[in-house]
Amino acid sequence: DAKTTQPPSMDCAEGRAANLPCNHSTISGNEYVYWYRQIHSQGPQYIIHGLKNNETNEMASLIITEDRKSSTLILPHATLRDTAVYYCIVRVPETSGSRLTFGEGTQLTVNP
Amino acid sequence: DAGVIQSPRHEVTEMGQEVTLRCKPISGHDYLFWYRQTMMRGLELLIYFNNNVPIDDSGMPEDRFSAKMPNASFSTLKIQPSEPRDSAVYFCASSSGQGPPLHFGNGTRLTVT
């Protein structure tokens, strides 16, 4: 699985968009980008994933650069409940035995 | 859908005692994973099952740890004997097929004194 780099922490004002970056410069052609988050004292929660096209769901948007070496998770209107650690993971879904390797992630703090 | 259910939520035990953690995956999911989370090492995959069969246990720290999945709706992670360094939050997760999403339970916080 390709290695990812995320900033250790970020702050965002409530109601504003939160943009969380992730670098994955060694990503290979068949690796997907996955985002999970972990709210304090809970298990990680799946947010979104993509291969090369931008993706959007009810939780967030995922923007992947054309060269696929980086991506950005966008929470369009952050709330206090979005305060969590956000993990960016790159892997091939059909290989690696379905395991997910979590890095240190980004601690997002949404301030009132 | 009740999600992945883990029990107990908290477990405090003394060194040397046997500890059993339990997990009920989401109905219909054919993959089950056990993870451990500590401040020092983050989230680590311990073992995973496919259709109740252990596929990869390379993350299990040592022989004191064992996991079973006797049927599609139940799995256990056992530590015998437990040691203080086993203190961590243990998560169970399940998924349908190889792809996402992986659904996690809320974990069992284990404290070994």
PDB file of C-alpha atoms in Angstrom, chain A:
ATOM      1  CA  ASP A   1       0.000   0.000   0.000  1.00  0.00           C
ATOM      2  CA  ALA A   2       1.232   3.489  -0.849  1.00  0.00           C
ATOM      3  CA  LYS A   3       2.368   5.691   2.014  1.00  0.00           C
ATOM      4  CA  THR A   4       0.317   8.784   2.843  1.00  0.00           C
ATOM      5  CA  THR A   5       1.264  12.064   4.493  1.00  0.00           C
ATOM      6  CA  GLN A   6      -1.234  14.207   6.373  1.00  0.00           C
ATOM      7  CA  PRO A   7      -0.823  17.280   8.577  1.00  0.00           C
ATOM      8  CA  PRO A   8      -1.065  16.285  12.239  1.00  0.00           C
ATOM      9  CA  SER A   9      -3.699  18.876  13.092  1.00  0.00           C
ATOM     10  CA  MET A  10      -6.031  21.478  11.595  1.00  0.00           C
ATOM     11  CA  ASP A  11      -8.591  23.922  12.879  1.00  0.00           C
ATOM     12  CA  CYS A  12     -11.807  25.063  11.237  1.00  0.00           C
ATOM     13  CA  ALA A  13     -14.582  27.454  12.190  1.00  0.00           C
ATOM     14  CA  GLU A  14     -18.041  26.016  12.572  1.00  0.00           C
ATOM     15  CA  GLY A  15     -20.098  26.457   9.399  1.00  0.00           C
ATOM     16  CA  ARG A  16     -17.063  26.883   7.186  1.00  0.00           C
ATOM     17  CA  ALA A  17     -15.628  24.326   4.796  1.00  0.00           C
ATOM     18  CA  ALA A  18     -12.929  22.065   6.144  1.00  0.00           C
ATOM     19  CA  ASN A  19     -10.322  21.032   3.563  1.00  0.00           C
ATOM     20  CA  LEU A  20      -8.119  18.155   4.658  1.00  0.00           C
ATOM     21  CA  PRO A  21      -5.116  17.401   2.442  1.00  0.00           C
ATOM     22  CA  CYS A  22      -3.373  14.098   1.876  1.00  0.00           C
ATOM     23  CA  ASN A  23      -0.207  13.422  -0.103  1.00  0.00           C
ATOM     24  CA  HIS A  24       0.281  10.007  -1.704  1.00  0.00           C
ATOM     25  CA  SER A  25       3.039  10.616  -4.239  1.00  0.00           C
ATOM     26  CA  THR A  26       3.874   6.901  -4.621  1.00  0.00           C
ATOM     27  CA  ILE A  27       0.322   5.842  -5.443  1.00  0.00           C
ATOM     28  CA  SER A  28       0.057   3.253  -8.187  1.00  0.00           C
ATOM     29  CA  GLY A  29      -2.516   3.106 -10.952  1.00  0.00           C
ATOM     30  CA  ASN A  30      -4.868   0.635  -9.314  1.00  0.00           C
ATOM     31  CA  GLU A  31      -4.815   2.024  -5.797  1.00  0.00           C
ATOM     32  CA  TYR A  32      -7.849   3.775  -4.377  1.00  0.00           C
ATOM     33  CA  VAL A  33      -7.914   6.635  -1.887  1.00  0.00           C
ATOM     34  CA  TYR A  34     -10.069   6.010   1.191  1.00  0.00           C
ATOM     35  CA  TRP A  35     -11.037   8.388   3.981  1.00  0.00           C
ATOM     36  CA  TYR A  36     -12.143   7.364   7.450  1.00  0.00           C
ATOM     37  CA  ARG A  37     -12.610   9.384  10.587  1.00  0.00           C
ATOM     38  CA  GLN A  38     -12.550   8.523  14.263  1.00  0.00           C
ATOM     39  CA  ILE A  39     -14.535  10.542  16.740  1.00  0.00           C
ATOM     40  CA  HIS A  40     -13.244  10.297  20.286  1.00  0.00           C
ATOM     41  CA  SER A  41     -14.076   6.987  21.987  1.00  0.00           C
ATOM     42  CA  GLN A  42     -15.712   5.557  18.868  1.00  0.00           C
ATOM     43  CA  GLY A  43     -14.589   3.180  16.145  1.00  0.00           C
ATOM     44  CA  PRO A  44     -13.396   4.573  12.812  1.00  0.00           C
ATOM     45  CA  GLN A  45     -16.162   5.541  10.393  1.00  0.00           C
ATOM     46  CA  TYR A  46     -15.976   5.270   6.608  1.00  0.00           C
ATOM     47  CA  ILE A  47     -16.444   8.597   4.793  1.00  0.00           C
ATOM     48  CA  ILE A  48     -15.696   8.254   1.090  1.00  0.00           C
ATOM     49  CA  HIS A  49     -13.336   6.710  -1.448  1.00  0.00           C
ATOM     50  CA  GLY A  50     -12.254   7.260  -5.037  1.00  0.00           C
ATOM     51  CA  LEU A  51      -9.871   6.178  -7.770  1.00  0.00           C
ATOM     52  CA  LYS A  52      -9.301   9.210  -9.995  1.00  0.00           C
ATOM     53  CA  ASN A  53     -12.577  11.033 -10.420  1.00  0.00           C
ATOM     54  CA  ASN A  54     -13.884  13.450  -7.842  1.00  0.00           C
ATOM     55  CA  GLU A  55     -16.503  11.922  -5.602  1.00  0.00           C
ATOM     56  CA  THR A  56     -19.295  13.336  -3.462  1.00  0.00           C
ATOM     57  CA  ASN A  57     -21.681  11.787  -0.980  1.00  0.00           C
ATOM     58  CA  GLU A  58     -23.868  13.010   1.846  1.00  0.00           C
ATOM     59  CA  MET A  59     -20.903  13.371   4.166  1.00  0.00           C
ATOM     60  CA  ALA A  60     -18.136  14.890   2.085  1.00  0.00           C
ATOM     61  CA  SER A  61     -16.433  15.492  -1.251  1.00  0.00           C
ATOM     62  CA  LEU A  62     -13.163  13.967  -2.379  1.00  0.00           C
ATOM     63  CA  ILE A  63     -10.979  15.849  -4.844  1.00  0.00           C
ATOM     64  CA  ILE A  64      -8.122  13.873  -6.408  1.00  0.00           C
ATOM     65  CA  THR A  65      -5.496  15.705  -8.440  1.00  0.00           C
ATOM     66  CA  GLU A  66      -5.011  14.740 -12.053  1.00  0.00           C
ATOM     67  CA  ASP A  67      -1.651  13.082 -11.349  1.00  0.00           C
ATOM     68  CA  ARG A  68      -3.278  11.346  -8.342  1.00  0.00           C
ATOM     69  CA  LYS A  69      -0.382  12.237  -6.093  1.00  0.00           C
ATOM     70  CA  SER A  70      -2.565  14.110  -3.643  1.00  0.00           C
ATOM     71  CA  SER A  71      -6.182  14.486  -2.611  1.00  0.00           C
ATOM     72  CA  THR A  72      -8.382  16.709  -0.476  1.00  0.00           C
ATOM     73  CA  LEU A  73     -11.334  15.746   1.660  1.00  0.00           C
ATOM     74  CA  ILE A  74     -13.869  18.547   1.886  1.00  0.00           C
ATOM     75  CA  LEU A  75     -16.476  18.859   4.601  1.00  0.00           C
ATOM     76  CA  PRO A  76     -18.606  21.647   3.105  1.00  0.00           C
ATOM     77  CA  HIS A  77     -20.163  23.001   6.312  1.00  0.00           C
ATOM     78  CA  ALA A  78     -18.236  21.752   9.306  1.00  0.00           C
ATOM     79  CA  THR A  79     -20.039  21.278  12.600  1.00  0.00           C
ATOM     80  CA  LEU A  80     -18.729  20.683  16.105  1.00  0.00           C
ATOM     81  CA  ARG A  81     -19.567  16.998  15.655  1.00  0.00           C
ATOM     82  CA  ASP A  82     -17.038  16.793  12.824  1.00  0.00           C
ATOM     83  CA  THR A  83     -14.216  17.170  15.337  1.00  0.00           C
ATOM     84  CA  ALA A  84     -12.303  13.918  14.882  1.00  0.00           C
ATOM     85  CA  VAL A  85      -9.124  12.315  13.581  1.00  0.00           C
ATOM     86  CA  TYR A  86      -9.312  11.915   9.812  1.00  0.00           C
ATOM     87  CA  TYR A  87      -7.377   9.116   8.134  1.00  0.00           C
ATOM     88  CA  CYS A  88      -6.356   8.988   4.480  1.00  0.00           C
ATOM     89  CA  ILE A  89      -5.556   5.448   3.286  1.00  0.00           C
ATOM     90  CA  VAL A  90      -4.365   4.264  -0.104  1.00  0.00           C
ATOM     91  CA  ARG A  91      -4.729   0.642  -1.154  1.00  0.00           C
ATOM     92  CA  VAL A  92      -5.858  -1.808  -3.779  1.00  0.00           C
ATOM     93  CA  PRO A  93      -9.193  -3.168  -2.576  1.00  0.00           C
ATOM     94  CA  GLU A  94      -8.778  -6.622  -4.057  1.00  0.00           C
ATOM     95  CA  THR A  95      -5.356  -7.263  -2.612  1.00  0.00           C
ATOM     96  CA  SER A  96      -3.551  -6.794   0.675  1.00  0.00           C
ATOM     97  CA  GLY A  97      -6.023  -9.160   2.206  1.00  0.00           C
ATOM     98  CA  SER A  98      -8.609  -6.440   2.742  1.00  0.00           C
ATOM     99  CA  ARG A  99      -6.533  -5.024   5.535  1.00  0.00           C
ATOM    100  CA  LEU A 100      -6.566  -1.282   6.120  1.00  0.00           C
ATOM    101  CA  THR A 101      -3.379   0.282   7.419  1.00  0.00           C
ATOM    102  CA  PHE A 102      -4.116   3.421   9.418  1.00  0.00           C
ATOM    103  CA  GLY A 103      -1.484   6.132   9.758  1.00  0.00           C
ATOM    104  CA  GLU A 104      -1.554   8.933  12.317  1.00  0.00           C
ATOM    105  CA  GLY A 105      -4.199  10.981  10.527  1.00  0.00           C
ATOM    106  CA  THR A 106      -5.176  14.629  10.961  1.00  0.00           C
ATOM    107  CA  GLN A 107      -6.835  15.850  14.142  1.00  0.00           C
ATOM    108  CA  LEU A 108      -9.513  18.267  12.935  1.00  0.00           C
ATOM    109  CA  THR A 109     -10.898  20.596  15.557  1.00  0.00           C
ATOM    110  CA  VAL A 110     -14.028  22.539  14.654  1.00  0.00           C
ATOM    111  CA  ASN A 111     -14.331  25.661  16.758  1.00  0.00           C
ATOM    112  CA  PRO A 112     -17.584  27.489  17.589  1.00  0.00           C
TER     113      PRO A 112
END
